Tab-separated table of C-alpha atoms in Angstrom:
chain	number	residue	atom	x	y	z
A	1	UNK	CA	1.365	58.289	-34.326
A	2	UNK	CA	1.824	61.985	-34.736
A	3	UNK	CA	3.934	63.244	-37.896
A	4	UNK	CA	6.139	65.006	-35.175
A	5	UNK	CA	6.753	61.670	-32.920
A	6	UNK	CA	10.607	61.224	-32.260
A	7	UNK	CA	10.599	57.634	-34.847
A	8	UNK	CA	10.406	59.227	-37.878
A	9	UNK	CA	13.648	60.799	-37.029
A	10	UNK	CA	15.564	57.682	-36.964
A	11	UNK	CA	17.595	56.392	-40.284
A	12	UNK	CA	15.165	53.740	-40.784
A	13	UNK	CA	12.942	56.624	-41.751
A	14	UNK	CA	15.184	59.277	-43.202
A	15	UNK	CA	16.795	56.874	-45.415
A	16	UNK	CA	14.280	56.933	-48.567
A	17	UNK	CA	16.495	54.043	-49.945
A	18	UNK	CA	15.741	51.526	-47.532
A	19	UNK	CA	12.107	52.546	-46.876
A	20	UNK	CA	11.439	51.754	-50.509
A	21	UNK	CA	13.067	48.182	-49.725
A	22	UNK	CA	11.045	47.619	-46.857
A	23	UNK	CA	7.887	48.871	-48.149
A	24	UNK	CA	8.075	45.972	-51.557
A	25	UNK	CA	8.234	43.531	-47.695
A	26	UNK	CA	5.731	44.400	-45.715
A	27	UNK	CA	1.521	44.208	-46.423
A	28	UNK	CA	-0.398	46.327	-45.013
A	29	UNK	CA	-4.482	46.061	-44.349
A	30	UNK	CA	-7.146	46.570	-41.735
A	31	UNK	CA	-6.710	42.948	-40.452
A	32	UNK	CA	-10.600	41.990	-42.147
A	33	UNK	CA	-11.062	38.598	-43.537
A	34	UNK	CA	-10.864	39.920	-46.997
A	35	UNK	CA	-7.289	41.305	-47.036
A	36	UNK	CA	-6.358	37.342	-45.636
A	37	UNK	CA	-3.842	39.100	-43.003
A	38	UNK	CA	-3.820	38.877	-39.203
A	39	UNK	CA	-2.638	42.545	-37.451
A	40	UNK	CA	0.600	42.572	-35.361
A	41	UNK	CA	1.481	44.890	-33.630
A	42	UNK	CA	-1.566	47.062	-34.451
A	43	UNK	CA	-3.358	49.280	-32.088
A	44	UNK	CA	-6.414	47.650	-30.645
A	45	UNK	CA	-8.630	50.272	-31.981
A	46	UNK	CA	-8.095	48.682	-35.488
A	47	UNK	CA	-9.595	45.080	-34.674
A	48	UNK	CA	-12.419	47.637	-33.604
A	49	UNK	CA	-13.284	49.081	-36.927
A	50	UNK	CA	-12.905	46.144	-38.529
A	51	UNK	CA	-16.011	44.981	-36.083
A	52	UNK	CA	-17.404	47.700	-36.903
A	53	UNK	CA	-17.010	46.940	-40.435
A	54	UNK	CA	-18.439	43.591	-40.263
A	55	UNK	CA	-21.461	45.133	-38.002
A	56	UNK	CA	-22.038	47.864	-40.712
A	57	UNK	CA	-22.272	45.169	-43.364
A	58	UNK	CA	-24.707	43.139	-41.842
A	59	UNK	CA	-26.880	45.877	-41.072
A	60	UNK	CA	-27.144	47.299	-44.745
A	61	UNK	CA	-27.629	43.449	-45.713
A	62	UNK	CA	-30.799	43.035	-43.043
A	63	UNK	CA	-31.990	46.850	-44.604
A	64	UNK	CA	-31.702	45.531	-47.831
A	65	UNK	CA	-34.076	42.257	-47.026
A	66	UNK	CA	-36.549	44.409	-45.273
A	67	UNK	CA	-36.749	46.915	-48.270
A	68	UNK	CA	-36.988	43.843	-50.484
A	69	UNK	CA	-40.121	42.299	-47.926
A	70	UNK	CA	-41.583	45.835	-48.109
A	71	UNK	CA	-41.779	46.165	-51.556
A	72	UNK	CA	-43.145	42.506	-51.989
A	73	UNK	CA	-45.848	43.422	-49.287
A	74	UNK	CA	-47.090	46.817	-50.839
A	75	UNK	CA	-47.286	45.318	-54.321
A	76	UNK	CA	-49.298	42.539	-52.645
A	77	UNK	CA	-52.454	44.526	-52.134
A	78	UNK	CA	-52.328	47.650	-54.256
A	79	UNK	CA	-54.451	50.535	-53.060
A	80	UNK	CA	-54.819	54.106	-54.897
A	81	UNK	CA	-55.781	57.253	-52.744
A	82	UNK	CA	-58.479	59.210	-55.050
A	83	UNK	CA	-61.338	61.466	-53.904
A	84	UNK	CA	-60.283	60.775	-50.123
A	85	UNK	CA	-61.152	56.956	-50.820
A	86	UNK	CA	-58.941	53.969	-50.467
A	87	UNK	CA	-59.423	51.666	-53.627
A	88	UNK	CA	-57.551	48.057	-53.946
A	89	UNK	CA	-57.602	48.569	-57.918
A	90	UNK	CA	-55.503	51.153	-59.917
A	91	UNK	CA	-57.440	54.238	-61.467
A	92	UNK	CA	-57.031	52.096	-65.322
A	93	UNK	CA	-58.409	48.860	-63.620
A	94	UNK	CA	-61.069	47.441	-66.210
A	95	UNK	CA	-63.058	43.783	-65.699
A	96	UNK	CA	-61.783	42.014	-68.690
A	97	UNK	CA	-63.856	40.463	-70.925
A	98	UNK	CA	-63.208	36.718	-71.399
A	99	UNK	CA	-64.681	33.192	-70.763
A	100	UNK	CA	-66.967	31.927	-67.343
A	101	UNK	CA	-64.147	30.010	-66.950
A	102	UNK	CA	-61.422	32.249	-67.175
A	103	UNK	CA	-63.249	34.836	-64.981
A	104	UNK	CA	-63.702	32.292	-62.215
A	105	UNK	CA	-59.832	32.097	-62.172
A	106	UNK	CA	-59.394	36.285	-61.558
A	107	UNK	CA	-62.723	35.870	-59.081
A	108	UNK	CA	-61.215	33.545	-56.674
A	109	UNK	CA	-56.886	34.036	-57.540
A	110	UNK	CA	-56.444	37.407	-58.946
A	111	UNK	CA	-53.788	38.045	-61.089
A	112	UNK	CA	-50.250	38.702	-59.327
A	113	UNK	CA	-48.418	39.668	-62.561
A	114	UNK	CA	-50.920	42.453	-62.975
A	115	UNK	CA	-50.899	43.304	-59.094
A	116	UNK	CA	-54.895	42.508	-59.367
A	117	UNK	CA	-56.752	40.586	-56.393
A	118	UNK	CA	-59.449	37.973	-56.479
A	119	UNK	CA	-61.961	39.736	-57.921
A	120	UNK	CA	-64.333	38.563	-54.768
A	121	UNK	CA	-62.491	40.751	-52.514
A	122	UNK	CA	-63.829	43.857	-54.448
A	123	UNK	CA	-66.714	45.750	-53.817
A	124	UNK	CA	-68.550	49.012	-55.122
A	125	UNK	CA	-66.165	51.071	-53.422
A	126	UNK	CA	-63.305	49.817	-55.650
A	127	UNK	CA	-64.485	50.291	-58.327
A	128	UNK	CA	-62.866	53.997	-60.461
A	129	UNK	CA	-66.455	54.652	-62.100
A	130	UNK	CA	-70.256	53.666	-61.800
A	131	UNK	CA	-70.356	52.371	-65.174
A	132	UNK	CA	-67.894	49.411	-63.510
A	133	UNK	CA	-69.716	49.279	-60.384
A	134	UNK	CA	-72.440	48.204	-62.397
A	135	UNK	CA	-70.511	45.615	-64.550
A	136	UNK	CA	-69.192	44.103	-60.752
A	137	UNK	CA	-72.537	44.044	-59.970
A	138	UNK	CA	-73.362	41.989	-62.984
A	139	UNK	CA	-70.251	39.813	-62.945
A	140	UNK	CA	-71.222	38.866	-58.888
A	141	UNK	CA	-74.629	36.932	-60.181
A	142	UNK	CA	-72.858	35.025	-62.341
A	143	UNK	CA	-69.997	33.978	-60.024
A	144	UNK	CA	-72.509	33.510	-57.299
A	145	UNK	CA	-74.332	30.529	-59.249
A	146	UNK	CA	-71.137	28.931	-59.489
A	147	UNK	CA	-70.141	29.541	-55.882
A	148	UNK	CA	-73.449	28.602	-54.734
A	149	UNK	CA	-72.935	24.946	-57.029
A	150	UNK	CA	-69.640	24.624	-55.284
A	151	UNK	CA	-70.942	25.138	-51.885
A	152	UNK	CA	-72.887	22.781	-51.928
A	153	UNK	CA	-69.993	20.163	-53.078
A	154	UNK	CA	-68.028	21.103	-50.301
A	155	UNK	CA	-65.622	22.859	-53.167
A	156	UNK	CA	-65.889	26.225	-51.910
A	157	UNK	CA	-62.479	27.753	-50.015
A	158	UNK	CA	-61.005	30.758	-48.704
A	159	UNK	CA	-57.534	30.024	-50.690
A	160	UNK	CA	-57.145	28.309	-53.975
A	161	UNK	CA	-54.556	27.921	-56.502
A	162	UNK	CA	-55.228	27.484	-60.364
A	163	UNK	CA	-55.466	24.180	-60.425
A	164	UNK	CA	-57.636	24.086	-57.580
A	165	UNK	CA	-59.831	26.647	-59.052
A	166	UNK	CA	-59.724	25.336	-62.200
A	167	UNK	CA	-61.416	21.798	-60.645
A	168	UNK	CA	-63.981	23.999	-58.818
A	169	UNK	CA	-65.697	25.285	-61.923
A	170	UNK	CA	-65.140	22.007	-63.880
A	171	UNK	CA	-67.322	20.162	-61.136
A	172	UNK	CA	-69.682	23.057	-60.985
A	173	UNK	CA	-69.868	24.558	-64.576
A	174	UNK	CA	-73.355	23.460	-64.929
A	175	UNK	CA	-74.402	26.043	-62.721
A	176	UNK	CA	-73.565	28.226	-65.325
A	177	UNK	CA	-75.437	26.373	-68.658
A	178	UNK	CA	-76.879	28.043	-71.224
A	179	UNK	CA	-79.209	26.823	-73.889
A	180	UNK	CA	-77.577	25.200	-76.949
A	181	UNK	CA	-79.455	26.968	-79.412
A	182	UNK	CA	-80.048	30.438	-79.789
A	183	UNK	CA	-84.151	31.792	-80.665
A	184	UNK	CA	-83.406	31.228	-84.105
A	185	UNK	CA	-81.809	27.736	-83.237
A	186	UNK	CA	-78.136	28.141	-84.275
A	187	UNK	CA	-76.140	26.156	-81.913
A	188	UNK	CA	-74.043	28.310	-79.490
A	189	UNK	CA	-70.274	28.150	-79.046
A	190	UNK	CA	-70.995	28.245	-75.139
A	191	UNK	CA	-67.440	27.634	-74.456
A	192	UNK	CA	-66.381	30.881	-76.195
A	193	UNK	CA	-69.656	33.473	-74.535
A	194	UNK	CA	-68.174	35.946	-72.451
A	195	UNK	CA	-69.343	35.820	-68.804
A	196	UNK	CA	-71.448	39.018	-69.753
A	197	UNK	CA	-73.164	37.838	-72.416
A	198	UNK	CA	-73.535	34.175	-70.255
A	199	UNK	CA	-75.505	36.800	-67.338
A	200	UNK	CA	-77.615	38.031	-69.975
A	201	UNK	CA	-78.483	35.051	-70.518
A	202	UNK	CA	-79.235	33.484	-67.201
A	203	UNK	CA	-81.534	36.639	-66.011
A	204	UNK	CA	-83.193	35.734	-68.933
A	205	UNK	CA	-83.592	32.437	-68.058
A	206	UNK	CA	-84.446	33.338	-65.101
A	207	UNK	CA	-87.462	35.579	-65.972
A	208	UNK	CA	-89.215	32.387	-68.151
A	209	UNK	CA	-89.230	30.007	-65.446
C-alpha cells in the first residue's frame, strides 16, 4: 500500500500504544515453507515470489551439480597447452621408477590421485621433453611382452581395475623373466629391478639368442 493510503490514518494506526500490542500478536513472513506460516490475506503477488524463491533455489542447486560434474570431468583427462600442442600429462610429469609390476598397474589404470592416465594412452607427443620420449619408448617394449603374454590368454582388456590388473601380470609375469644370476653369478633380487633396468635386460637377451 502507499505510505499516503487513507488506513494509516485510522486509530488503529495512529495509536502507537496499541500497534505495539498488536505487533507482539501477529507473525509476519513470505508464506515459504521455512517460516511454517500460510499467507492470509496477502496479495497474490507474494505466493509469486515465494515460487520464485523456490525456482531460484533449485536452479543454483542444479548449477552447483553441473560445476561439481565439470570439475570431475576436466580433472579426468588433464591436458596442458605448451608450444601450441595439446599434452594429456602436466609440464612436471616424470615416468617413475619402480617395479614391472607396479608399472603395469600405471600402464593399464593410471593413477587418479595424481590426475595421471594409463600410461598406454600416451604417446611421443605427450611427452614435456625428448629425453622422456625416449624413456616411453623404452618402457613400451617392456609392457608390450607382457601385453603380448596376456593376449594370448585372453587377459588383455580395454578397462581394468587393480585387482584385475594385478591378475593380468601375475598370469603373465614370465613374459617378463630375467636370468637369476647376474655375469658374475650373484643371484638377482628380480622382484626389486626396476622396469628399466628389467628392458636392459631383455634387449640383451634378446641380442644372444
Amino acid at each position: 500500500l502507499s505510505p499516503k493510503h487513507h488506513i494509516f490514518e485510522t486509530p488503529l494506526f495512529l495509536d502507537e500504544s496499541l500497534l505495539g500490542q498488536l505487533s507482539t500478536r501477529v507473525r509476519t513472513g513470505n508464506g515459504c515453507t521455512e517460516t511454517h506460516i500460510r499467507p492470509t490475506g496477502i496479495p497474490p503477488h507474494v505466493a509469486i515470489l515465494c515460487e520464485m524463491k523456490w525456482v531460484k533455489d533449485g536452479l543454483v542447486d542444479t548449477l552447483s551439480k553441473i560445476e561439481t560434474t565439470r570439475t570431475d570431468t576436466v580433472k579426468d583427462i588433464i591436458t596442458e597447452l605448451e608450444k601450441g600442442e595439446f599434452r594429456r600429462v602436466q609440464s612436471d610429469f616424470a615416468i617413475p621408477d619402480c617395479s614391472v609390476r607396479q608399472m603395469w598397474l600405471l600402464w593399464v589404470y593410471g593413477n587418479k590421485t595424481k590426475q595421471i592416465p594409463p600410461l598406454r594412452q600416451l604417446d611421443g607427443r605427450d611427452m614435456p621433453s625428448r629425453k622422456l620420449q625416449k624413456r616411453l619408448s623404452q618402457l613400451r617394449y617392456v609392457m608390450s611382452k607382457i601385453e603380448k603374454a596376456a593376449a594370448s590368454k585372453n587377459l588383455l582388456h580395454d578397462s581394468q581395475n587393480v585387482d584385475e590388473a594385478t591378475q593380468v601380470f601375475v598370469a603373465c609375469a614370465g613374459s617378463v623373466d630375467v636370468d637369476r644370476r647376474t655375469e658374475h653369478s650373484r643371484k638377482r633380487r628380480r622382484g626389486q629391478l626396476s622396469w628399466a633396468t628389467v628392458g636392459k635386460l631383455l634387449r640383451k637377451m634378446a641380442k644372444q639368442q
